[in-house]
XYZ file of C-alpha atoms in Angstrom:
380
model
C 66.399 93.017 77.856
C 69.305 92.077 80.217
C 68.219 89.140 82.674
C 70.340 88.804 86.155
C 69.583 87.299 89.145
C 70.374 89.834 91.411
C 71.076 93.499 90.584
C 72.767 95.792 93.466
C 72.589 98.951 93.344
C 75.392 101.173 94.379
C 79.337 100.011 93.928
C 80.417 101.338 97.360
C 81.858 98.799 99.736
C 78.603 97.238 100.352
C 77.461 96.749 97.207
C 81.003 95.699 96.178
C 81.503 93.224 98.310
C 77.961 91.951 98.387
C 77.967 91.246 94.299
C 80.994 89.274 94.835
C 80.091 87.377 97.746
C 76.779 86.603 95.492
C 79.061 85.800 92.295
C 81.518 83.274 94.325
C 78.114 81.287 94.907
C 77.617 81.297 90.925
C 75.064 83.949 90.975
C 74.338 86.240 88.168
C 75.295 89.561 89.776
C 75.075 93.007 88.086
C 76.184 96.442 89.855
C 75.632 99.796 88.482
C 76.535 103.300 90.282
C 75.235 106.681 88.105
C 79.166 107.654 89.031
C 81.563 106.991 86.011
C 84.651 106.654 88.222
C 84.647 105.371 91.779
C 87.082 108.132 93.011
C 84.512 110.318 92.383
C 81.959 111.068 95.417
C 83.396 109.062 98.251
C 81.992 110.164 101.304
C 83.775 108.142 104.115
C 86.862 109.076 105.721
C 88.179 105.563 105.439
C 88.731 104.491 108.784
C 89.150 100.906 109.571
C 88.993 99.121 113.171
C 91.429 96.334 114.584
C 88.506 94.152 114.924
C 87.839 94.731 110.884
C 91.555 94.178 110.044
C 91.328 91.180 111.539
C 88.259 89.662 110.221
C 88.611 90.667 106.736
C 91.777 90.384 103.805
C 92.083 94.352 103.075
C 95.287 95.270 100.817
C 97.631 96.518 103.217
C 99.324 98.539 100.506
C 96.337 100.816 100.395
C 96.645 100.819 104.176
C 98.091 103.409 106.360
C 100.081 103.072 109.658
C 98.602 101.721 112.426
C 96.975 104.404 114.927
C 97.336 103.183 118.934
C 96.486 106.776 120.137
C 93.751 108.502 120.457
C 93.375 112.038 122.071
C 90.412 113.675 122.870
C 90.006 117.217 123.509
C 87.224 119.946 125.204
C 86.290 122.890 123.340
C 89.097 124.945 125.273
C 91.565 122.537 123.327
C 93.483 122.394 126.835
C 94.677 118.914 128.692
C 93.173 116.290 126.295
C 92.415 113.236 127.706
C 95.462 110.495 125.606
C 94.300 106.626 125.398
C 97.080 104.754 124.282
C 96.679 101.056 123.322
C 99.371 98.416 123.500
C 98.387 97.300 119.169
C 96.903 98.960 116.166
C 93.662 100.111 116.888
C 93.008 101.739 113.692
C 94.490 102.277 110.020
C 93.085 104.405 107.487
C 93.081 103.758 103.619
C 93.200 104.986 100.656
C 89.055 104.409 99.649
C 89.452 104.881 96.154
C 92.412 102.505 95.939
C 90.191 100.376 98.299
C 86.912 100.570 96.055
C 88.438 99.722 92.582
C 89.952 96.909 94.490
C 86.616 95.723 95.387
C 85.538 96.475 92.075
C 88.256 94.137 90.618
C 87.484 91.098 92.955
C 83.855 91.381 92.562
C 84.925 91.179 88.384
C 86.888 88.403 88.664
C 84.437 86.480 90.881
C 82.055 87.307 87.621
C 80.075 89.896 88.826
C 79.545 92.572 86.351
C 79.642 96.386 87.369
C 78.487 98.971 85.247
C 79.238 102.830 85.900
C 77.706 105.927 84.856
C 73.893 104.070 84.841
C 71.373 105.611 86.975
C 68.804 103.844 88.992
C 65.763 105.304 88.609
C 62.737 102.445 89.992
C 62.259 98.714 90.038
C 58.555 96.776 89.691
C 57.651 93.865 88.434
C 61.078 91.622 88.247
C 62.187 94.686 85.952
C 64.823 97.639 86.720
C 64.636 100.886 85.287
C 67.447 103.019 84.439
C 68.252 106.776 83.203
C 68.987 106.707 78.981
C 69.535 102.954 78.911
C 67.478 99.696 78.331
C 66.309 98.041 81.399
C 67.176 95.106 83.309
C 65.215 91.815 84.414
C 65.971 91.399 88.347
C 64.672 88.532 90.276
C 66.006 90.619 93.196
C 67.637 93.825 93.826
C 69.803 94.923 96.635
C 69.909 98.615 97.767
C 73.348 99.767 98.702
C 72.508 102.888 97.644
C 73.127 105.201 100.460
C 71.737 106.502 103.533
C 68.829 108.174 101.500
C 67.967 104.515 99.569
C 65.907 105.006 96.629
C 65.931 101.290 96.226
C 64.186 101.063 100.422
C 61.503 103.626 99.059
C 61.029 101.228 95.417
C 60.818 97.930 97.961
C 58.367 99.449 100.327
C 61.341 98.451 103.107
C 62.498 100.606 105.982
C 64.130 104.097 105.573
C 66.624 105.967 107.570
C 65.488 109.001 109.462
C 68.012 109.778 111.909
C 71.258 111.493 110.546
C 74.226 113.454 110.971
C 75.653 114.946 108.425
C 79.642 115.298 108.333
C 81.905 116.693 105.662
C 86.047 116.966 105.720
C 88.766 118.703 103.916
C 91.727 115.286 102.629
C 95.064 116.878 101.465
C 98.425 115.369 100.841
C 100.963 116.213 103.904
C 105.038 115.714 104.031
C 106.019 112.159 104.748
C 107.999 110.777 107.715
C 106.675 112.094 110.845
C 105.487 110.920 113.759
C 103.524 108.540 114.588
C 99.565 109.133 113.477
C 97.513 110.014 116.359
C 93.649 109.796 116.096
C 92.332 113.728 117.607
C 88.834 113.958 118.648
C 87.456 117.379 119.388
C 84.524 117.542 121.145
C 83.012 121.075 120.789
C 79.574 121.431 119.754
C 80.112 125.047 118.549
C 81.406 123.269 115.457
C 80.385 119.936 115.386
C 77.076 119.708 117.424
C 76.017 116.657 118.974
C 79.135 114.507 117.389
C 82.656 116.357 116.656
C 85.791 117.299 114.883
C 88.297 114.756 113.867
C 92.213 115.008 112.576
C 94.095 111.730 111.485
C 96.236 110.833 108.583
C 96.912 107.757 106.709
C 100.529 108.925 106.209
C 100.170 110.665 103.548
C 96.946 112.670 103.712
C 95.310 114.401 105.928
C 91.876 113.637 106.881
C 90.282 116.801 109.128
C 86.207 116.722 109.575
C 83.404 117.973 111.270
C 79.976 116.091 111.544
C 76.986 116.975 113.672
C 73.742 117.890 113.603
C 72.452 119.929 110.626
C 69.388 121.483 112.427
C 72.128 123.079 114.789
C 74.392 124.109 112.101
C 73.728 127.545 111.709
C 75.986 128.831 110.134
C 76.452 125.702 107.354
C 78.810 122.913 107.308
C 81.339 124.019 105.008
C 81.768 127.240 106.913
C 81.955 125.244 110.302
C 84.816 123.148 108.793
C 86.690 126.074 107.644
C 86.719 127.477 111.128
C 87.522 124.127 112.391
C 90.350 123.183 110.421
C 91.894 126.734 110.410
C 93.636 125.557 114.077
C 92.692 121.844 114.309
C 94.852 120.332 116.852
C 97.422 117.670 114.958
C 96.643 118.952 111.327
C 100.013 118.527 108.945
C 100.716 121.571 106.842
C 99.183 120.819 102.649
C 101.844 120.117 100.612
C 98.922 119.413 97.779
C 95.578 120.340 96.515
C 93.285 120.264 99.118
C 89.482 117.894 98.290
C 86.578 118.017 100.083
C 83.788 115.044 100.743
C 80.988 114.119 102.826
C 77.582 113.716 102.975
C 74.716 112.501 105.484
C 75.129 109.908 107.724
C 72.589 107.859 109.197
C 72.747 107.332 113.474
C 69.227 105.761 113.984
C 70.363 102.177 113.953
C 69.705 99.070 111.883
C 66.509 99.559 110.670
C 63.859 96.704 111.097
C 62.340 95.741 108.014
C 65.437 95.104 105.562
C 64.197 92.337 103.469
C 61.252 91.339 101.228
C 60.595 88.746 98.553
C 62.106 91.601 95.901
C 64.804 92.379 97.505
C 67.094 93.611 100.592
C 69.395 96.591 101.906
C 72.917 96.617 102.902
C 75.652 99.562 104.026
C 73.985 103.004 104.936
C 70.786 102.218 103.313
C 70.221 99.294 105.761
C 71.397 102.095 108.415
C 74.143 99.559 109.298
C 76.417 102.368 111.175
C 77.525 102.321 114.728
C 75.180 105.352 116.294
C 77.480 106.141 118.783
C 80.606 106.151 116.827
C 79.050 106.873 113.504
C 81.546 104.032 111.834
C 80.160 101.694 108.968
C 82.448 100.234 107.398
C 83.241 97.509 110.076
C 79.271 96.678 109.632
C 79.396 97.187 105.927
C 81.518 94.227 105.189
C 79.943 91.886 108.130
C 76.102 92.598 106.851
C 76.969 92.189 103.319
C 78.271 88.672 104.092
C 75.147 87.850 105.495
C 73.022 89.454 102.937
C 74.686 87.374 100.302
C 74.283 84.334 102.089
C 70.585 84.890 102.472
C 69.955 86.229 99.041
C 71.844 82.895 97.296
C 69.727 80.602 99.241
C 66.611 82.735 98.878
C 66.974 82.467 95.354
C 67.951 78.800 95.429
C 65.331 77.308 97.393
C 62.328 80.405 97.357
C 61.857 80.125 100.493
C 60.608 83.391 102.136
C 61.710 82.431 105.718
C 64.763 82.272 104.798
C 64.399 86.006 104.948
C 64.003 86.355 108.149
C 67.990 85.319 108.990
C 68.560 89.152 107.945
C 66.121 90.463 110.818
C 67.312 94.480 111.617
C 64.536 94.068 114.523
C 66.802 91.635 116.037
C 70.009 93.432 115.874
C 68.410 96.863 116.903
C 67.829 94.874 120.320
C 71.431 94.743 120.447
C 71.945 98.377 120.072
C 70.084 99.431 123.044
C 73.192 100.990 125.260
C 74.340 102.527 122.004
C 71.398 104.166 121.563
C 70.976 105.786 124.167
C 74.053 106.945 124.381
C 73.632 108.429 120.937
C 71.003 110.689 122.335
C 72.974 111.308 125.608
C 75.975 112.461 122.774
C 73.389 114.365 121.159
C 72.593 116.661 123.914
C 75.639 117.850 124.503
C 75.163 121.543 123.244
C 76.811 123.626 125.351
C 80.718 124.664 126.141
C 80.196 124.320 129.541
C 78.552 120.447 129.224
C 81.502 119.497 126.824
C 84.378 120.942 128.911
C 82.699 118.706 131.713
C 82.244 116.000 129.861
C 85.768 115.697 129.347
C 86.741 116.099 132.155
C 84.523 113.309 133.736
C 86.562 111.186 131.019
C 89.692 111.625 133.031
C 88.181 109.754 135.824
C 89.066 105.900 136.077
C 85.665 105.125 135.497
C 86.088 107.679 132.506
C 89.200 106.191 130.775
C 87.913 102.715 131.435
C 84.525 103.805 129.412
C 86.566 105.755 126.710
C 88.564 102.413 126.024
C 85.704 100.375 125.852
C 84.066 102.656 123.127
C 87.520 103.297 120.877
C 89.286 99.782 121.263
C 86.832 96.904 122.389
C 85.632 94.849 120.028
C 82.303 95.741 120.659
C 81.759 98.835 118.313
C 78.984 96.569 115.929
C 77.855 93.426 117.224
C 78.315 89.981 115.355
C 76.039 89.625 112.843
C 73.593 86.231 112.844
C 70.382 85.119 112.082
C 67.971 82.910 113.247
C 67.673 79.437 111.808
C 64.241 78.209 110.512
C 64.469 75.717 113.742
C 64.571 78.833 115.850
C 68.559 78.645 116.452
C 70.921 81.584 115.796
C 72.951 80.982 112.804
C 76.574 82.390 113.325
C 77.655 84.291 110.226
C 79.480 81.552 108.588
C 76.941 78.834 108.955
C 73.794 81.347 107.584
């Protein structure tokens, strides 16, 4: 039987970047994903904030042009309310290019990933997997999705808010204009969240995402109709693909560590609810988990569990939240053609901002010391 120290579950960005956060500290990492490519089933549009550019080294060459406007529009399509900011708000990559290049630094740190293996349960310091021999584990890490098998296997939280979103991604004719980020706010296709068009200069991304309960008439069907006059769309000059999947709005959940192991990306419900964006939180709770796992594992020391505390960053989520359910209720036409319009208000615009380009959209992630302190990121 295979003995690691830490097995993570899932080689998305979360688990990606976890395993080699956990290798650079000399830990025995090992990653397996039941997908034998990691182009296969990517559910995230790709988009990455200012604030994430920043903070983290991304490949710019699997980067897109930098997005500065953002245009948001009523159901009626008419007079969209333009925010224009004076840098690069947001670029959008290439996520496959992006996930074998997390795959490759997480290898070279000396993390080992292993595709096409199937988590199927964990007890007992031993993981289980479909057709294969098992693993020894003195701790696994769930980054296995909004709908975490490893959460249910740890007895650890579980999301149970969601919307779900889907998109068509096709290839569009180079050398236009600048890429402008449309937001459609209609809930007659996207109820209680709403339609998006941008492009990373080379695809098209054009999506829908709201809440299933309300979509009648089924997703894919509700895209169609959607993208068939989506404001800003560029005309396929490819084959067009299709992704998405659910996507938990709840908030951090609470309880996101034990003795056996922790959560990180959508199964730690570490998404913006208002904006429904993850992967600025992916990368900034996966630092942290891998600092509290290596010294967890160095010292044993169960309080040092307690630096990854979702209780304490849910308290931090509080305006977000509501305004998540606010978003939610917006089910009418008539409600969304007002709400827009209340955006081009001062007071409006000035709000609008704050949500697309402050700095603001997931809160620094820290925990608290044994002493009682709060631990910036770098220090836990």
């Amino acid at each position: 039987m295979e003995t690691v120290d830490v097995l993570v579950v899932g080689a998305g960005l979360a688990g990606l970047h976890t395993a080699r956060r956990l290798a650079l500290r000399g830990v025995r990492v090992l990653v397996v994903d039941r997908r034998t490519s990691l182009s296969a089933g990517i559910r995230t549009t790709g988009i990455f904030v200012r604030r994430t550019l920043d903070d983290f080294d991304l490949p710019d060459h699997l980067l897109g042009p930098g997005v500065r406007e953002v245009l948001i529009y009523p159901p009626s399509r008419r007079a969209p309310v333009r925010l224009v900011s004076d840098r690069d708000e947001y670029r959008v990559a290439d996520m496959a290019g992006v996930y074998a290049h997390a795959r490759r630094m997480a290898e070279a740190a000396g993390a080992r990933v292993r595709l096409g293996t199937r988590y199927v349960g964990t007890g007992s310091g031993v993981a289980r997997f479909a057709g294969t021999d098992p693993a020894a584990a003195r701790f696994v890490i769930g980054a296995d999705g909004a709908r975490s098998r490893v959460a249910r296997d740890l007895g650890l939280d579980v999301n149970r808010r969601f919307i779900v979103g889907a998109e068509l991604v096709h290839p569009i004719a180079a050398g236009g204009s600048a890429p402008v980020f449309h937001c459609v706010l209609d809930p007659r296709v996207a109820p209680g969240y709403l339609g998006w068009v941008i492009d990373d200069g080379r695809h098209a991304h054009v999506g829908v995402a709201g809440d299933p309960a309300a979509m009648r008439s089924g997703l894919r069907h509700l895209l169609d109709d959607f993208a068939a006059d989506a404001p800003g769309r560029g005309a396929p000059t490819g084959p067009i693909a299709r992704r998405g999947g659910p996507i938990p709005v709840g908030g951090v959940l609470r309880r996101l560590a034990c003795p056996a192991g922790l959560l990180v990306g959508d199964a730690a419900g570490a998404v913006s609810p208002l904006t429904a964006g993850g992967l600025d939180p992916c990368l900034r709770m996966s630092d942290l988990a891998a600092a509290v796992t290596a010294e967890f594992l160095r010292t044993g020391d169960e309080g040092v569990l307690r630096r990854y505390d979702g209780a304490a960053l849910r308290a931090r989520f509080r305006g977000r939240l509501l305004l998540r359910r606010a978003f939610a209720g917006i089910r009418s036409p008539l409600v969304a053609e007002a709400a827009v319009a209340m955006l081009r208000s001062p007071a409006g615009l000035a709000a609008a901002a704050r949500v697309l380009f402050g700095d603001g959209s997931f809160p620094d992630v820290a925990g608290p010391a044994p002493d009682g302190r709060t631990l910036p990121l770098e220090a836990a």
